[in-house]
């Protein structure tokens, strides 16, 4: 009931419940010179049926991308692929998706809360030995991230850098916006100068300007990295960056399990809560 009430509002951040909805959103973005990464919403599955269904949807999504000639890759969460059920089973699932993407596509493993950081990275290192078309995410708020970034750079692995979306304790993560930004910039400078096509996933004007200045000062090519943003967030900025020759990729989630994703977007911005309330009670 609450889900039905909230979905029209969640549609600001979620492209729709079906793959066809997502394809429509991707086509629209591609037409503005924006690439996408498709995310089949879902996380923390506890039975194999749910994980199998998610795998099947990812395989179908890759087929759609191929068939329709879309400029898109995919992003997934390990807990949706069965990490909490059985690691080997999860590995087989993600390997199948990487195999389907092999040739000309790419699979990004999203980073979840800190209970999964170590497991996600170890999983990634193992998968990456066989599948080079897979990348991972580093969260700038975690104290451990510099060490992880250095190792990923050595491996020539592709990294998406973001601030981090989960609530983490001071023992694991810096807590102020100034400190998160500072960490982001120091990790970004490593990735931009030595990394393999890194992604700067942020909507933060301070970090976007910093990134543009960094590559200009160091005479790095505009297409050696990409900016990434979320569907429905700062769409005008997305279009402007693409129009100014930057590689721009938008994370396009779709599916029926949208509530936890929507909740994280609410937590990031108190204005979003006002937006939800206003829209819920609008006649
Ligand atoms: C492509 C992509 C992939 C991501 N993948 C992961 C991941 O795998 N793991 C993870 O932990 N986190 C992930 N994140 C989320 C990220 O960690 C941050 O929580 C999120 O991007 C907000 O941080 P920000 O840098 O945009 O800065 P903020 O300071 O939060 O935002 C800067 C400005 O952007 C706009 N903005 C930001 N968020 C919103 C919002 N929700 N609604 C409306 N406006 C907003 C506002 O104008 C705000 O002032 C991802 C983010 C992106 C863009």
mmCIF file of C-alpha atoms and ligand atoms in Angstrom:
data_model
loop_
_atom_site.group_PDB
_atom_site.id
_atom_site.type_symbol
_atom_site.label_atom_id
_atom_site.label_comp_id
_atom_site.label_asym_id
_atom_site.label_seq_id
_atom_site.Cartn_x
_atom_site.Cartn_y
_atom_site.Cartn_z
ATOM 1 C CA UNK A 1 0.000 0.000 0.000
ATOM 2 C CA UNK A 2 2.728 2.475 1.068
ATOM 3 C CA UNK A 3 4.739 1.242 -1.927
ATOM 4 C CA UNK A 4 1.902 2.067 -4.323
ATOM 5 C CA UNK A 5 1.528 5.494 -2.775
ATOM 6 C CA UNK A 6 5.242 6.256 -2.906
ATOM 7 C CA UNK A 7 6.131 4.912 -6.356
ATOM 8 C CA UNK A 8 4.866 7.928 -8.323
ATOM 9 C CA UNK A 9 7.245 10.029 -6.207
ATOM 10 C CA UNK A 10 10.108 7.542 -6.405
ATOM 11 C CA UNK A 11 9.857 7.859 -10.193
ATOM 12 C CA UNK A 12 12.017 10.939 -9.954
ATOM 13 C CA UNK A 13 14.940 8.608 -9.122
ATOM 14 C CA UNK A 14 13.839 5.293 -10.646
ATOM 15 C CA UNK A 15 13.330 4.966 -14.396
ATOM 16 C CA UNK A 16 10.428 2.534 -14.006
ATOM 17 C CA UNK A 17 9.523 -0.971 -12.938
ATOM 18 C CA UNK A 18 10.207 -2.752 -16.237
ATOM 19 C CA UNK A 19 13.159 -3.142 -18.553
ATOM 20 C CA UNK A 20 11.188 -1.366 -21.294
ATOM 21 C CA UNK A 21 10.860 1.697 -19.022
ATOM 22 C CA UNK A 22 14.603 1.636 -18.453
ATOM 23 C CA UNK A 23 15.366 1.286 -22.173
ATOM 24 C CA UNK A 24 13.191 4.334 -22.892
ATOM 25 C CA UNK A 25 15.138 6.354 -20.303
ATOM 26 C CA UNK A 26 18.464 5.158 -21.720
ATOM 27 C CA UNK A 27 17.478 6.089 -25.275
ATOM 28 C CA UNK A 28 16.528 9.582 -24.113
ATOM 29 C CA UNK A 29 19.853 10.051 -22.285
ATOM 30 C CA UNK A 30 21.893 8.564 -25.135
ATOM 31 C CA UNK A 31 20.238 11.069 -27.482
ATOM 32 C CA UNK A 32 21.799 13.864 -25.363
ATOM 33 C CA UNK A 33 25.240 12.284 -25.607
ATOM 34 C CA UNK A 34 24.996 10.696 -22.140
ATOM 35 C CA UNK A 35 25.983 7.080 -21.528
ATOM 36 C CA UNK A 36 24.282 5.045 -18.844
ATOM 37 C CA UNK A 37 24.779 2.164 -16.455
ATOM 38 C CA UNK A 38 21.667 0.067 -15.844
ATOM 39 C CA UNK A 39 20.927 -1.172 -12.349
ATOM 40 C CA UNK A 40 18.359 -3.872 -11.663
ATOM 41 C CA UNK A 41 17.127 -2.763 -8.245
ATOM 42 C CA UNK A 42 17.452 -5.253 -5.411
ATOM 43 C CA UNK A 43 19.800 -6.129 -2.569
ATOM 44 C CA UNK A 44 20.214 -8.478 0.391
ATOM 45 C CA UNK A 45 18.400 -11.432 -1.147
ATOM 46 C CA UNK A 46 18.192 -14.474 1.106
ATOM 47 C CA UNK A 47 16.883 -17.126 -1.267
ATOM 48 C CA UNK A 48 18.267 -18.491 -4.503
ATOM 49 C CA UNK A 49 15.071 -17.898 -6.426
ATOM 50 C CA UNK A 50 15.393 -14.135 -5.931
ATOM 51 C CA UNK A 51 19.088 -14.165 -6.868
ATOM 52 C CA UNK A 52 18.413 -16.332 -9.941
ATOM 53 C CA UNK A 53 15.685 -13.914 -11.028
ATOM 54 C CA UNK A 54 18.080 -10.964 -10.661
ATOM 55 C CA UNK A 55 20.750 -12.764 -12.706
ATOM 56 C CA UNK A 56 18.202 -13.535 -15.434
ATOM 57 C CA UNK A 57 17.175 -9.869 -15.547
ATOM 58 C CA UNK A 58 20.809 -8.766 -15.874
ATOM 59 C CA UNK A 59 21.377 -11.210 -18.730
ATOM 60 C CA UNK A 60 18.235 -9.946 -20.428
ATOM 61 C CA UNK A 61 19.365 -6.342 -19.855
ATOM 62 C CA UNK A 62 22.701 -7.041 -21.566
ATOM 63 C CA UNK A 63 20.804 -8.579 -24.486
ATOM 64 C CA UNK A 64 18.634 -5.471 -24.772
ATOM 65 C CA UNK A 65 21.723 -3.225 -24.716
ATOM 66 C CA UNK A 66 23.295 -5.268 -27.501
ATOM 67 C CA UNK A 67 20.168 -5.609 -29.623
ATOM 68 C CA UNK A 68 19.121 -1.967 -29.350
ATOM 69 C CA UNK A 69 22.663 -0.611 -29.730
ATOM 70 C CA UNK A 70 22.388 1.303 -26.434
ATOM 71 C CA UNK A 71 25.383 3.071 -24.958
ATOM 72 C CA UNK A 72 25.138 1.447 -21.553
ATOM 73 C CA UNK A 73 26.808 -0.988 -19.224
ATOM 74 C CA UNK A 74 25.408 -2.540 -16.016
ATOM 75 C CA UNK A 75 25.930 -2.096 -12.273
ATOM 76 C CA UNK A 76 25.060 -4.723 -9.696
ATOM 77 C CA UNK A 77 25.216 -5.447 -5.981
ATOM 78 C CA UNK A 78 26.779 -8.640 -4.654
ATOM 79 C CA UNK A 79 24.108 -9.104 -1.993
ATOM 80 C CA UNK A 80 21.591 -9.236 -4.837
ATOM 81 C CA UNK A 81 23.648 -11.948 -6.548
ATOM 82 C CA UNK A 82 23.540 -14.168 -3.466
ATOM 83 C CA UNK A 83 26.673 -13.201 -1.493
ATOM 84 C CA UNK A 84 24.878 -13.821 1.802
ATOM 85 C CA UNK A 85 23.614 -17.205 0.579
ATOM 86 C CA UNK A 86 26.822 -18.766 -0.687
ATOM 87 C CA UNK A 87 29.965 -17.053 -1.966
ATOM 88 C CA UNK A 88 30.744 -19.595 -4.704
ATOM 89 C CA UNK A 89 27.189 -19.447 -5.975
ATOM 90 C CA UNK A 90 27.455 -15.638 -6.034
ATOM 91 C CA UNK A 91 30.755 -15.872 -7.912
ATOM 92 C CA UNK A 92 29.184 -18.145 -10.537
ATOM 93 C CA UNK A 93 26.285 -15.716 -10.932
ATOM 94 C CA UNK A 94 28.458 -12.652 -11.442
ATOM 95 C CA UNK A 95 30.846 -14.577 -13.719
ATOM 96 C CA UNK A 96 27.882 -15.503 -15.956
ATOM 97 C CA UNK A 97 26.969 -11.837 -16.238
ATOM 98 C CA UNK A 98 30.595 -10.874 -17.018
ATOM 99 C CA UNK A 99 30.720 -13.579 -19.687
ATOM 100 C CA UNK A 100 27.537 -12.272 -21.303
ATOM 101 C CA UNK A 101 29.056 -8.764 -21.258
ATOM 102 C CA UNK A 102 32.418 -9.957 -22.624
ATOM 103 C CA UNK A 103 33.527 -8.461 -25.920
ATOM 104 C CA UNK A 104 32.152 -4.981 -25.730
ATOM 105 C CA UNK A 105 30.482 -4.404 -22.410
ATOM 106 C CA UNK A 106 31.338 -3.852 -18.786
ATOM 107 C CA UNK A 107 30.025 -4.800 -15.345
ATOM 108 C CA UNK A 108 30.411 -2.562 -12.292
ATOM 109 C CA UNK A 109 30.139 -3.999 -8.803
ATOM 110 C CA UNK A 110 28.553 -1.366 -6.540
ATOM 111 C CA UNK A 111 29.896 -0.968 -3.016
ATOM 112 C CA UNK A 112 27.485 -1.599 -0.150
ATOM 113 C CA UNK A 113 27.753 -0.883 3.607
ATOM 114 C CA UNK A 114 30.985 -1.518 5.533
ATOM 115 C CA UNK A 115 29.965 -5.052 6.531
ATOM 116 C CA UNK A 116 30.621 -5.878 2.861
ATOM 117 C CA UNK A 117 33.692 -3.780 1.987
ATOM 118 C CA UNK A 118 36.356 -6.421 2.546
ATOM 119 C CA UNK A 119 34.243 -9.223 1.077
ATOM 120 C CA UNK A 120 33.352 -7.167 -1.985
ATOM 121 C CA UNK A 121 36.964 -6.242 -2.694
ATOM 122 C CA UNK A 122 38.239 -9.799 -2.218
ATOM 123 C CA UNK A 123 35.452 -11.072 -4.447
ATOM 124 C CA UNK A 124 36.389 -8.455 -7.035
ATOM 125 C CA UNK A 125 40.105 -9.423 -6.949
ATOM 126 C CA UNK A 126 39.218 -13.051 -7.576
ATOM 127 C CA UNK A 127 36.761 -12.277 -10.380
ATOM 128 C CA UNK A 128 39.129 -9.786 -12.014
ATOM 129 C CA UNK A 129 41.753 -12.496 -12.547
ATOM 130 C CA UNK A 130 39.426 -14.087 -15.111
ATOM 131 C CA UNK A 131 37.217 -11.216 -16.184
ATOM 132 C CA UNK A 132 38.845 -7.928 -17.129
ATOM 133 C CA UNK A 133 35.521 -6.301 -18.007
ATOM 134 C CA UNK A 134 34.571 -5.798 -14.374
ATOM 135 C CA UNK A 135 35.160 -2.803 -12.120
ATOM 136 C CA UNK A 136 34.466 -1.827 -8.541
ATOM 137 C CA UNK A 137 33.547 1.176 -6.381
ATOM 138 C CA UNK A 138 35.534 2.980 -3.693
ATOM 139 C CA UNK A 139 33.867 5.135 -1.058
ATOM 140 C CA UNK A 140 35.835 8.276 -0.176
ATOM 141 C CA UNK A 141 34.481 8.427 3.390
ATOM 142 C CA UNK A 142 36.205 5.184 4.472
ATOM 143 C CA UNK A 143 39.591 5.487 6.217
ATOM 144 C CA UNK A 144 40.832 2.380 4.393
ATOM 145 C CA UNK A 145 40.189 3.671 0.883
ATOM 146 C CA UNK A 146 43.611 5.075 0.013
ATOM 147 C CA UNK A 147 45.197 1.661 0.511
ATOM 148 C CA UNK A 148 42.458 0.035 -1.621
ATOM 149 C CA UNK A 149 42.838 2.620 -4.376
ATOM 150 C CA UNK A 150 46.601 2.051 -4.550
ATOM 151 C CA UNK A 151 46.121 -1.684 -4.953
ATOM 152 C CA UNK A 152 43.414 -1.229 -7.596
ATOM 153 C CA UNK A 153 45.642 1.169 -9.545
ATOM 154 C CA UNK A 154 48.470 -1.390 -9.513
ATOM 155 C CA UNK A 155 46.086 -3.967 -10.981
ATOM 156 C CA UNK A 156 44.873 -1.475 -13.641
ATOM 157 C CA UNK A 157 41.338 -2.101 -12.401
ATOM 158 C CA UNK A 158 38.607 0.382 -13.225
ATOM 159 C CA UNK A 159 37.342 2.278 -10.192
ATOM 160 C CA UNK A 160 34.255 4.407 -9.604
ATOM 161 C CA UNK A 161 34.926 6.885 -6.805
ATOM 162 C CA UNK A 162 31.965 8.162 -4.768
ATOM 163 C CA UNK A 163 31.529 9.744 -1.337
ATOM 164 C CA UNK A 164 29.643 6.736 0.125
ATOM 165 C CA UNK A 165 25.925 6.426 0.815
ATOM 166 C CA UNK A 166 25.696 4.383 4.033
ATOM 167 C CA UNK A 167 25.780 5.451 7.664
ATOM 168 C CA UNK A 168 29.191 4.407 8.999
ATOM 169 C CA UNK A 169 30.796 4.903 12.449
ATOM 170 C CA UNK A 170 33.752 7.282 13.087
ATOM 171 C CA UNK A 171 36.050 4.270 13.559
ATOM 172 C CA UNK A 172 35.547 3.420 9.862
ATOM 173 C CA UNK A 173 34.661 6.648 8.098
ATOM 174 C CA UNK A 174 35.229 10.392 8.284
ATOM 175 C CA UNK A 175 32.085 12.194 9.347
ATOM 176 C CA UNK A 176 32.146 15.761 8.072
ATOM 177 C CA UNK A 177 31.448 16.952 4.530
ATOM 178 C CA UNK A 178 34.773 18.840 4.490
ATOM 179 C CA UNK A 179 36.705 15.672 5.385
ATOM 180 C CA UNK A 180 34.811 13.519 2.858
ATOM 181 C CA UNK A 181 35.533 16.074 0.126
ATOM 182 C CA UNK A 182 39.201 16.228 1.116
ATOM 183 C CA UNK A 183 39.489 12.428 0.903
ATOM 184 C CA UNK A 184 37.613 12.411 -2.387
ATOM 185 C CA UNK A 185 40.099 14.894 -3.880
ATOM 186 C CA UNK A 186 43.157 13.033 -2.690
ATOM 187 C CA UNK A 187 41.849 9.675 -4.013
ATOM 188 C CA UNK A 188 40.662 11.317 -7.228
ATOM 189 C CA UNK A 189 44.108 12.784 -7.882
ATOM 190 C CA UNK A 190 45.632 9.290 -7.601
ATOM 191 C CA UNK A 191 43.002 7.802 -9.885
ATOM 192 C CA UNK A 192 43.006 10.585 -12.459
ATOM 193 C CA UNK A 193 46.780 10.599 -12.797
ATOM 194 C CA UNK A 194 47.542 6.865 -12.495
ATOM 195 C CA UNK A 195 44.241 4.952 -12.738
ATOM 196 C CA UNK A 196 42.523 3.148 -15.578
ATOM 197 C CA UNK A 197 39.608 5.229 -16.876
ATOM 198 C CA UNK A 198 38.267 6.158 -13.421
ATOM 199 C CA UNK A 199 34.766 7.457 -12.778
ATOM 200 C CA UNK A 200 34.068 10.496 -10.600
ATOM 201 C CA UNK A 201 30.586 9.771 -9.260
ATOM 202 C CA UNK A 202 29.376 12.984 -7.680
ATOM 203 C CA UNK A 203 26.838 15.790 -8.057
ATOM 204 C CA UNK A 204 28.900 18.087 -5.860
ATOM 205 C CA UNK A 205 29.845 21.326 -7.659
ATOM 206 C CA UNK A 206 32.999 21.688 -5.549
ATOM 207 C CA UNK A 207 34.244 18.265 -6.678
ATOM 208 C CA UNK A 208 33.129 18.685 -10.275
ATOM 209 C CA UNK A 209 35.031 22.001 -10.567
ATOM 210 C CA UNK A 210 38.018 20.519 -8.768
ATOM 211 C CA UNK A 211 38.089 17.583 -11.231
ATOM 212 C CA UNK A 212 37.873 19.848 -14.277
ATOM 213 C CA UNK A 213 40.718 22.015 -12.928
ATOM 214 C CA UNK A 214 42.823 18.985 -12.056
ATOM 215 C CA UNK A 215 42.686 17.508 -15.536
ATOM 216 C CA UNK A 216 43.276 20.910 -17.144
ATOM 217 C CA UNK A 217 46.304 21.631 -14.926
ATOM 218 C CA UNK A 218 47.791 18.184 -15.494
ATOM 219 C CA UNK A 219 46.968 18.231 -19.208
ATOM 220 C CA UNK A 220 45.008 15.003 -18.962
ATOM 221 C CA UNK A 221 42.514 14.160 -21.731
ATOM 222 C CA UNK A 222 38.832 14.912 -21.115
ATOM 223 C CA UNK A 223 37.920 11.407 -22.259
ATOM 224 C CA UNK A 224 40.410 9.643 -19.966
ATOM 225 C CA UNK A 225 37.822 9.490 -17.174
ATOM 226 C CA UNK A 226 34.083 9.901 -16.786
ATOM 227 C CA UNK A 227 31.720 11.845 -14.606
ATOM 228 C CA UNK A 228 28.864 9.771 -13.248
ATOM 229 C CA UNK A 229 25.584 10.921 -11.722
ATOM 230 C CA UNK A 230 22.322 9.370 -10.648
ATOM 231 C CA UNK A 231 19.153 9.332 -12.711
ATOM 232 C CA UNK A 232 16.961 12.277 -11.732
ATOM 233 C CA UNK A 233 19.705 14.209 -9.934
ATOM 234 C CA UNK A 234 21.101 17.400 -11.522
ATOM 235 C CA UNK A 235 19.954 16.473 -15.022
ATOM 236 C CA UNK A 236 20.828 19.892 -16.435
ATOM 237 C CA UNK A 237 24.419 19.605 -15.157
ATOM 238 C CA UNK A 238 24.614 16.139 -16.749
ATOM 239 C CA UNK A 239 23.626 17.586 -20.129
ATOM 240 C CA UNK A 240 26.027 20.526 -19.800
ATOM 241 C CA UNK A 241 29.013 18.337 -18.953
ATOM 242 C CA UNK A 242 28.267 16.098 -21.947
ATOM 243 C CA UNK A 243 27.834 19.147 -24.192
ATOM 244 C CA UNK A 244 31.236 20.442 -23.023
ATOM 245 C CA UNK A 245 32.966 17.276 -24.155
ATOM 246 C CA UNK A 246 33.207 15.356 -20.873
ATOM 247 C CA UNK A 247 32.250 11.683 -20.781
ATOM 248 C CA UNK A 248 29.063 11.573 -18.748
ATOM 249 C CA UNK A 249 27.402 8.406 -17.520
ATOM 250 C CA UNK A 250 24.119 8.216 -15.635
ATOM 251 C CA UNK A 251 23.170 5.418 -13.253
ATOM 252 C CA UNK A 252 19.685 4.300 -14.313
ATOM 253 C CA UNK A 253 17.931 2.029 -11.811
ATOM 254 C CA UNK A 254 14.797 0.087 -12.641
ATOM 255 C CA UNK A 255 12.701 -2.700 -11.180
ATOM 256 C CA UNK A 256 10.211 -3.414 -8.473
ATOM 257 C CA UNK A 257 12.612 -3.471 -5.489
ATOM 258 C CA UNK A 258 13.143 0.268 -5.402
ATOM 259 C CA UNK A 259 12.447 1.111 -1.754
ATOM 260 C CA UNK A 260 15.964 0.826 -0.164
ATOM 261 C CA UNK A 261 17.500 2.762 -3.073
ATOM 262 C CA UNK A 262 14.829 5.436 -2.773
ATOM 263 C CA UNK A 263 15.370 5.603 0.985
ATOM 264 C CA UNK A 264 19.124 6.276 0.506
ATOM 265 C CA UNK A 265 18.333 9.104 -1.922
ATOM 266 C CA UNK A 266 15.980 10.572 0.707
ATOM 267 C CA UNK A 267 18.602 10.375 3.416
ATOM 268 C CA UNK A 268 21.129 12.250 1.282
ATOM 269 C CA UNK A 269 18.961 15.346 0.962
ATOM 270 C CA UNK A 270 16.409 16.604 3.431
ATOM 271 C CA UNK A 271 14.882 18.642 0.560
ATOM 272 C CA UNK A 272 13.905 15.298 -0.983
ATOM 273 C CA UNK A 273 11.762 14.463 2.013
ATOM 274 C CA UNK A 274 9.936 17.769 1.525
ATOM 275 C CA UNK A 275 9.600 16.877 -2.189
ATOM 276 C CA UNK A 276 8.043 13.511 -1.264
ATOM 277 C CA UNK A 277 5.634 15.010 1.242
ATOM 278 C CA UNK A 278 4.593 17.766 -1.150
ATOM 279 C CA UNK A 279 3.927 15.278 -3.956
ATOM 280 C CA UNK A 280 2.168 12.761 -1.752
ATOM 281 C CA UNK A 281 -0.408 15.255 -0.623
ATOM 282 C CA UNK A 282 -0.840 17.015 -3.944
ATOM 283 C CA UNK A 283 -4.330 16.494 -5.362
HETATM 284 C C1 LIG B 1 26.804 7.006 -10.439
HETATM 285 C C2 LIG B 1 26.826 6.854 -8.949
HETATM 286 C C3 LIG B 1 27.041 5.622 -8.394
HETATM 287 C C4 LIG B 1 27.091 5.476 -7.003
HETATM 288 N N1 LIG B 1 27.409 4.254 -6.478
HETATM 289 C C5 LIG B 1 27.545 4.133 -5.157
HETATM 290 C C6 LIG B 1 27.990 2.921 -4.567
HETATM 291 O O1 LIG B 1 28.264 1.924 -5.251
HETATM 292 N N2 LIG B 1 28.108 2.864 -3.222
HETATM 293 C C7 LIG B 1 27.835 3.950 -2.417
HETATM 294 O O2 LIG B 1 27.986 3.851 -1.204
HETATM 295 N N3 LIG B 1 27.387 5.100 -2.950
HETATM 296 C C8 LIG B 1 27.238 5.227 -4.284
HETATM 297 N N4 LIG B 1 26.817 6.414 -4.809
HETATM 298 C C9 LIG B 1 26.264 7.468 -3.916
HETATM 299 C C10 LIG B 1 27.325 8.394 -3.379
HETATM 300 O O3 LIG B 1 28.150 7.697 -2.488
HETATM 301 C C11 LIG B 1 26.683 9.587 -2.648
HETATM 302 O O4 LIG B 1 25.897 9.133 -1.578
HETATM 303 C C12 LIG B 1 25.820 10.469 -3.531
HETATM 304 O O5 LIG B 1 26.341 10.590 -4.822
HETATM 305 C C13 LIG B 1 25.727 11.885 -2.942
HETATM 306 O O6 LIG B 1 26.985 12.487 -2.860
HETATM 307 P P1 LIG B 1 27.465 13.677 -3.823
HETATM 308 O O7 LIG B 1 28.907 13.508 -4.061
HETATM 309 O O8 LIG B 1 26.629 13.720 -5.024
HETATM 310 O O9 LIG B 1 27.378 14.991 -2.967
HETATM 311 P P2 LIG B 1 26.257 15.689 -2.098
HETATM 312 O O10 LIG B 1 26.975 16.707 -1.288
HETATM 313 O O11 LIG B 1 25.408 14.706 -1.376
HETATM 314 O O12 LIG B 1 25.396 16.428 -3.170
HETATM 315 C C14 LIG B 1 25.850 17.533 -3.936
HETATM 316 C C15 LIG B 1 24.652 18.158 -4.629
HETATM 317 O O13 LIG B 1 24.084 17.197 -5.522
HETATM 318 C C16 LIG B 1 22.685 17.194 -5.460
HETATM 319 N N5 LIG B 1 22.251 15.900 -4.871
HETATM 320 C C17 LIG B 1 23.034 14.928 -4.362
HETATM 321 N N6 LIG B 1 22.310 13.861 -3.971
HETATM 322 C C18 LIG B 1 21.034 14.186 -4.239
HETATM 323 C C19 LIG B 1 19.816 13.502 -4.052
HETATM 324 N N7 LIG B 1 19.751 12.283 -3.530
HETATM 325 N N8 LIG B 1 18.691 14.136 -4.440
HETATM 326 C C20 LIG B 1 18.730 15.377 -4.976
HETATM 327 N N9 LIG B 1 19.850 16.075 -5.155
HETATM 328 C C21 LIG B 1 20.990 15.493 -4.800
HETATM 329 C C22 LIG B 1 22.308 18.366 -4.595
HETATM 330 O O14 LIG B 1 22.181 19.498 -5.410
HETATM 331 C C23 LIG B 1 23.510 18.503 -3.701
HETATM 332 O O15 LIG B 1 23.671 19.803 -3.176
HETATM 333 C C24 LIG B 1 26.831 6.601 -6.181
HETATM 334 C C25 LIG B 1 26.627 7.852 -6.744
HETATM 335 C C26 LIG B 1 26.629 7.997 -8.099
HETATM 336 C C27 LIG B 1 26.441 9.373 -8.673
#
